[in-house]
Structures are given as C-alpha cells and as structure tokens.
Amino acid sequence: MPAALVTGSSRGIGRGIAYALADAGYDIMINYTSNEAAAAEAADGVRARGTRAEIAQANVTDIDQGIELVDRSIEAFGRLDLLVNNAGIAPRVRADLLEATPDSYDEVMATNLRGPYFLTQHAANRMIEMKAAGTIDIGRFIVISSISAYTASISRGEYCVSKAGLTMLTRLFADRLAEHGFPVNEIQPGIIATDLTSVVKDKYDPLIADGLTPIRRWGQPEDIGKAAAAIGLGYFDFTTGAAFPVDGGFHMRRL
Ligand code: NAP
C-alpha cells in the first residue's frame, strides 16, 4: 500500500486531499499543529475509507519538526510515496501593503515557504534512498500554492509572495528530482470553502455570484482532493514542474 504525508490535513483542503488519497488506496499521515480533535476525526475518515491513518503533531514552520514529521511518516508505514505540502496560513491581520509588519511577513513566509522548502528537501533525500533500496518505485510531490501565486492582493502581500515562492520551489525540485523520475507539481486552488476563507465569506459570496469565477460557486476541499488523487494515482507521471489550476476558471483573462 503506498503512503502519503499530507501536511495540515486535520481540516480544510488537507483533509479533502487525505480523503481522496485514501479513496485512491493510500495510507495517510495526518498532520496538525493545534486542533487534535480535528486530526482524530480526519484519521477516522481515512480509516473509514479502508486504508491506514496515523496522526502526527508537528509545526512545519519549525524545520526540525518538519524533518521529524517526514521520518515519523516513513516509520509509521515503512515507506513514503507521496508528499503533499499543504499546510499554510493567511496573515493574522489583513494589512495594507504600506502598513504590513515584518513579524507578519516572517510568520507567513516561515510557514508557507521556508518550512516546506526544507521539509521537501528532506523528503526528497529519503525518497531517493527508498527508491535505491527498492522500497518505493517512484516518489511524487504536490505543492498546494494558490491563485495568489500570480494574483496581487495588496491587503496580504506576504501571502502572495509566499505562494509565488512555492511556484519556484515546485520548479526547482521538479528539475532536481527529474533524474530520479520523481514528478513535482503544484496545484493552485481558487477560492475554496474552508475555515481559512470563512472570514471573507460575506465579501466573496456576491463576487462569486457576479462571475469572479466563471464557474459560479465556491470550490470545495473535494475539488482539490480529486486533482491530488489524479496525481497520486500516477496519471501525470510524465508531467513535472507544472501548475494545475483548480479554480473554477479564475485564471483565465476575460474580456
Ligand atoms: P485551513 O482550513 O486553515 O486548514 C489549515 C490546516 O493546516 C489545518 O489542518 C491546520 O492544523 C494546519 N496547519 C496550519 N498551520 C500549520 C503548521 N504551521 N504546521 C502544520 N500544520 C499547520 O486552511 P485551508 O483553507 O485548508 O488551506 C490549506 C492550504 O491551501 C494552505 O496552504 C492555503 O494557503 C492553501 N489555499 C487555500 C485556499 C482557500 O481558498 N481556502 C485557496 C488557495 C490556497 P491546526 O488546525 O492544528 O492548526
């Protein structure tokens, strides 16, 4: 049975990915930072789909904890076939670009970009070893970035910078790991209904109804899960360094 580590999978998009990957036959390491009850619920949801689930508390902002999280995942299932870098945060306060603070910048960048950069580095090294040992056939990587990777939002600049950085992280690891046959791809979710976006629901409801996204509905965690499962099932193994928009068509320029 292949195994996946999905960071930040106790709630929201990460949980949707965990469930879709479980449906695709993956054992799942559920990761969370603070909400243990949500993590337990997500693990039960995976098990109800017929595969194994383990839970690990780890803060991906802390590089040592990220490394330990990868190692614990491999210990738990004896292998790691897929890493999904999903954990991420929005700025605590949406502040105008001319007033935003270095503390907020540092927190968002450390969680969304710096932590995943070194977590991916460690997972890549472990997967190269596992492939050489015959434990896995292929290592796959998914990076959950955002439409914010290319959309300027002046009330959360640090978030946009972190997500744009994830696009380059994807391309760098895609290039480096290509010689091992490991695909590294990015999913760019649009506006997805989770706790993260619940605070802007009243703002986005009318915008979506008015056609901000050509498909006029909120995205759901399941929408992202299905895309991740397609990658996890190997349907895109000859695709690497690519960005998959799962956004109801938001990415199109329209006139
Ligand atoms: P969410 O509902 O706030 O869930 C975040 C998840 O990440 C939770 O499981 C949380 O665990 C975990 N987490 C947060 N900080 C962490 C850390 N430092 N280390 C480990 N786990 C951590 O968020 P979401 O909307 O599902 O977003 C998931 C990802 O998709 C993020 O990278 C986000 O930027 C991206 N995204 C979201 C949207 C959207 O519209 N929602 C759109 C584009 C991209 P705890 O509960 O224990 O803290």
Coordinates of C-alpha atoms and ligand atoms in Angstrom, one line a residue:
M1 CA 0.0 0.0 0.0
P2 CA 1.5 3.4 -0.9
A3 CA 1.8 6.0 1.8
A4 CA 1.4 9.8 1.7
L5 CA 2.2 12.6 4.1
V6 CA -0.3 15.5 3.8
T7 CA 0.8 18.4 5.9
G8 CA -2.0 20.4 7.6
S9 CA -4.5 17.6 6.9
S10 CA -6.7 17.8 10.0
R11 CA -9.1 20.3 8.4
G12 CA -10.0 22.0 5.2
I13 CA -8.2 21.3 1.9
G14 CA -5.7 19.0 3.5
R15 CA -8.4 16.8 4.9
G16 CA -10.1 16.8 1.5
I17 CA -6.8 15.6 -0.1
A18 CA -6.3 13.0 2.6
Y19 CA -9.8 11.5 2.0
A20 CA -9.3 11.5 -1.8
L21 CA -5.9 9.8 -1.5
A22 CA -7.4 7.2 0.9
D23 CA -10.0 6.5 -1.7
A24 CA -7.1 6.1 -4.2
G25 CA -5.5 3.5 -1.9
Y26 CA -3.0 5.5 0.1
D27 CA -2.2 5.1 3.8
I28 CA -2.1 8.6 5.2
M29 CA -0.1 10.5 7.8
I30 CA -2.4 13.2 9.2
N31 CA -0.6 16.3 10.4
Y32 CA -1.8 19.2 12.5
T33 CA -0.5 21.8 14.9
S34 CA -3.2 22.7 17.5
N35 CA -6.5 21.0 16.8
E36 CA -6.1 17.4 17.9
A37 CA -9.8 16.6 17.8
A38 CA -10.0 17.6 14.2
A39 CA -6.9 15.5 13.4
A40 CA -8.6 12.5 15.1
E41 CA -11.7 13.0 13.0
A42 CA -9.7 13.2 9.8
A43 CA -7.9 10.0 10.7
D44 CA -11.2 8.2 11.4
G45 CA -12.4 9.5 8.0
V46 CA -9.3 7.9 6.3
R47 CA -9.8 4.6 8.1
A48 CA -13.5 4.5 7.1
R49 CA -12.2 4.6 3.5
G50 CA -10.3 1.4 4.1
T51 CA -6.7 2.5 4.5
R52 CA -4.4 3.2 7.5
A53 CA -4.1 6.6 9.1
E54 CA -1.6 7.8 11.7
I55 CA -1.6 11.3 13.4
A56 CA 1.5 13.5 14.0
Q57 CA 1.5 16.9 15.7
A58 CA 4.2 19.0 14.0
N59 CA 4.6 22.6 13.2
V60 CA 6.0 22.9 9.7
T61 CA 7.3 26.3 10.5
D62 CA 10.0 24.6 12.6
I63 CA 12.5 22.9 10.2
D64 CA 13.4 20.2 12.8
Q65 CA 9.8 19.3 13.4
G66 CA 9.3 19.1 9.6
I67 CA 12.2 16.7 9.3
E68 CA 10.9 14.6 12.2
L69 CA 7.5 14.5 10.6
V70 CA 8.8 13.0 7.4
D71 CA 10.8 10.4 9.4
R72 CA 7.8 9.5 11.5
S73 CA 5.7 9.0 8.4
I74 CA 8.3 6.6 7.0
E75 CA 8.5 4.8 10.3
A76 CA 4.7 4.5 10.6
F77 CA 4.2 2.9 7.2
G78 CA 7.6 1.7 6.2
R79 CA 7.6 3.9 3.2
L80 CA 6.7 7.3 1.8
D81 CA 5.5 7.6 -1.8
L82 CA 3.8 11.0 -1.9
L83 CA 4.4 14.3 -0.1
V84 CA 1.7 16.9 -0.2
N85 CA 2.9 20.3 1.1
N86 CA -0.5 21.7 2.1
A87 CA -0.1 23.4 5.5
G88 CA -0.3 27.1 5.2
I89 CA -1.6 30.2 6.9
A90 CA -3.0 33.6 5.9
P91 CA -1.7 36.7 7.7
R92 CA -3.3 37.1 11.1
V93 CA -4.3 40.6 10.1
R94 CA -5.1 41.7 6.5
A95 CA -2.9 44.9 6.5
D96 CA -2.4 47.3 3.6
L97 CA 0.9 46.8 1.8
L98 CA 2.2 50.1 3.1
E99 CA 1.5 49.2 6.7
A100 CA 2.1 45.4 7.0
T101 CA 4.7 44.3 9.6
P102 CA 7.9 42.4 9.4
D103 CA 6.6 40.0 12.1
S104 CA 3.6 39.0 9.9
Y105 CA 5.9 38.7 6.8
D106 CA 8.2 36.4 8.8
E107 CA 5.5 34.2 10.2
V108 CA 3.7 33.7 6.8
M109 CA 7.0 33.1 4.9
A110 CA 8.3 30.7 7.5
T111 CA 5.1 28.6 7.5
N112 CA 4.2 28.7 3.8
L113 CA 7.6 28.7 2.2
R114 CA 10.7 28.2 4.3
G115 CA 9.4 25.2 6.3
P116 CA 8.1 23.4 3.2
Y117 CA 11.3 24.1 1.3
F118 CA 13.4 22.1 3.8
L119 CA 10.7 19.6 4.6
T120 CA 10.6 18.8 0.8
Q121 CA 14.4 18.6 0.7
H122 CA 14.5 16.0 3.5
A123 CA 11.6 14.0 2.0
A124 CA 13.3 14.1 -1.4
N125 CA 16.5 12.7 0.1
R126 CA 14.7 10.0 1.9
M127 CA 12.7 9.0 -1.2
I128 CA 15.8 8.8 -3.3
E129 CA 17.2 6.4 -0.7
M130 CA 14.0 4.4 -0.6
K131 CA 13.9 4.1 -4.4
A132 CA 17.5 2.9 -4.4
A133 CA 16.6 0.3 -1.8
G134 CA 13.6 -0.9 -3.8
T135 CA 11.1 0.3 -1.1
I136 CA 9.3 2.6 -3.5
D137 CA 9.1 2.7 -7.3
I138 CA 8.5 6.4 -7.6
G139 CA 8.3 9.5 -5.3
R140 CA 5.7 12.1 -6.1
F141 CA 5.3 15.6 -4.7
I142 CA 2.4 18.0 -4.7
V143 CA 2.7 21.6 -3.6
I144 CA -0.6 23.4 -2.7
S145 CA 0.1 27.0 -3.7
S146 CA -2.8 29.3 -4.7
I147 CA -4.2 31.7 -7.3
S148 CA -2.3 34.1 -5.0
A149 CA 0.9 32.9 -6.7
Y150 CA 0.1 35.2 -9.6
T151 CA -2.7 37.4 -8.3
A152 CA -1.8 40.7 -6.5
S153 CA -3.8 41.2 -3.3
I154 CA -2.5 44.4 -1.6
S155 CA -4.0 43.5 1.8
R156 CA -2.0 40.3 2.1
G157 CA 1.2 40.9 0.2
E158 CA 3.2 38.4 2.4
Y159 CA 0.8 35.6 1.5
C160 CA 1.1 36.4 -2.2
V161 CA 4.9 36.4 -2.0
S162 CA 4.9 33.1 -0.2
K163 CA 2.7 31.5 -2.8
A164 CA 4.7 32.9 -5.7
G165 CA 7.8 31.4 -4.0
L166 CA 6.1 28.0 -3.9
T167 CA 5.8 28.1 -7.7
M168 CA 9.6 28.4 -7.9
L169 CA 10.0 25.7 -5.2
T170 CA 8.0 23.4 -7.4
R171 CA 10.1 24.1 -10.5
L172 CA 13.4 23.8 -8.6
F173 CA 12.5 20.4 -7.1
A174 CA 11.0 19.2 -10.3
D175 CA 14.2 20.0 -12.1
R176 CA 16.4 18.5 -9.5
L177 CA 14.4 15.3 -9.0
A178 CA 13.7 14.6 -12.7
E179 CA 16.8 12.4 -13.0
H180 CA 15.1 10.1 -10.4
G181 CA 11.8 10.1 -12.3
F182 CA 10.0 11.9 -9.5
P183 CA 7.3 14.3 -10.6
V184 CA 6.8 17.5 -8.6
N185 CA 3.7 19.6 -9.4
E186 CA 1.8 22.4 -8.0
I187 CA -2.0 22.7 -7.5
Q188 CA -3.3 26.3 -7.5
P189 CA -6.6 26.3 -5.6
G190 CA -9.0 29.1 -6.3
I191 CA -11.5 30.2 -3.6
I192 CA -12.2 27.2 -1.5
A193 CA -14.7 27.0 1.4
T194 CA -12.6 26.3 4.5
D195 CA -12.0 27.9 7.9
L196 CA -9.3 30.0 6.2
T197 CA -11.8 31.7 4.0
S198 CA -14.8 31.8 6.4
V199 CA -13.7 35.2 7.5
V200 CA -14.2 36.6 3.9
K201 CA -17.3 34.7 3.1
D202 CA -19.5 37.8 3.1
K203 CA -17.1 39.6 0.8
Y204 CA -16.7 36.7 -1.7
D205 CA -20.3 35.5 -1.9
P206 CA -21.5 38.3 -4.1
L207 CA -18.3 38.4 -6.1
I208 CA -18.6 34.7 -7.0
A209 CA -22.3 35.2 -7.7
D210 CA -21.4 38.0 -10.1
G211 CA -18.9 35.8 -12.0
L212 CA -15.5 36.4 -10.4
T213 CA -15.0 32.7 -11.1
P214 CA -16.5 31.6 -14.4
I215 CA -17.9 28.5 -12.6
R216 CA -20.0 30.5 -10.1
R217 CA -19.6 28.5 -6.9
W218 CA -17.2 28.2 -4.0
G219 CA -14.6 25.4 -4.5
Q220 CA -14.7 22.6 -2.0
P221 CA -11.8 20.6 -0.5
E222 CA -13.0 17.6 -2.5
D223 CA -12.3 19.6 -5.7
I224 CA -8.6 19.8 -4.7
G225 CA -8.6 16.2 -3.4
K226 CA -9.7 14.9 -6.8
A227 CA -6.8 16.7 -8.5
A228 CA -4.3 15.4 -5.9
A229 CA -5.7 11.9 -6.3
A230 CA -5.2 12.0 -10.1
I231 CA -1.5 12.9 -9.5
G232 CA -1.3 10.3 -6.7
L233 CA -2.7 7.6 -9.0
G234 CA 0.1 8.3 -11.4
Y235 CA -2.0 9.8 -14.2
F236 CA 0.5 12.7 -14.5
D237 CA 3.8 11.0 -14.1
F238 CA 5.2 12.5 -17.3
T239 CA 4.3 16.0 -16.1
T240 CA 6.6 17.9 -13.8
G241 CA 7.1 21.5 -12.7
A242 CA 3.6 22.2 -13.8
A243 CA 0.8 24.2 -12.1
F244 CA -2.7 22.8 -12.2
P245 CA -5.4 25.4 -11.7
V246 CA -8.4 24.1 -9.7
D247 CA -10.2 27.4 -9.5
G248 CA -13.4 27.4 -11.5
G249 CA -11.7 29.2 -14.3
F250 CA -10.4 32.1 -12.3
H251 CA -7.0 32.0 -14.0
M252 CA -8.4 33.0 -17.5
R253 CA -8.1 36.5 -18.7
R254 CA -11.6 37.5 -19.9
L255 CA -13.0 40.5 -21.8
Ligands
NAP1 P1 -7.4 25.8 7.0 O1 -8.8 25.4 6.8 O2 -7.0 27.0 7.9 O3 -6.6 24.5 7.5 C1 -5.2 24.6 7.7 C2 -4.6 23.2 8.1 O4 -3.2 23.4 8.2 C3 -5.1 22.7 9.4 O5 -5.1 21.3 9.4 C4 -4.1 23.2 10.4 O6 -3.9 22.4 11.6 C5 -2.8 23.1 9.6 N1 -1.7 23.9 9.9 C6 -1.7 25.3 10.0 N2 -0.5 25.8 10.3 C7 0.3 24.7 10.4 C8 1.7 24.5 10.7 N3 2.4 25.5 11.0 N4 2.2 23.2 10.7 C9 1.4 22.2 10.4 N5 0.1 22.3 10.1 C10 -0.5 23.5 10.1 O7 -6.7 26.1 5.6 P2 -7.1 25.7 4.1 O8 -8.0 26.7 3.5 O9 -7.5 24.2 4.1 O10 -5.7 25.9 3.3 C11 -4.8 24.8 3.1 C12 -3.8 25.3 2.1 O11 -4.4 25.7 0.9 C13 -2.9 26.5 2.6 O12 -1.6 26.3 2.1 C14 -3.6 27.6 1.9 O13 -2.7 28.7 1.7 C15 -4.0 27.0 0.6 N6 -5.1 27.6 -0.2 C16 -6.3 27.8 0.4 C17 -7.3 28.4 -0.4 C18 -8.7 28.6 0.2 O14 -9.5 29.3 -0.5 N7 -9.1 28.1 1.3 C19 -7.0 28.9 -1.7 C20 -5.8 28.7 -2.2 C21 -4.8 28.1 -1.4 P3 -4.4 23.0 13.0 O15 -5.9 23.1 13.0 O16 -4.0 22.0 14.1 O17 -3.8 24.4 13.2

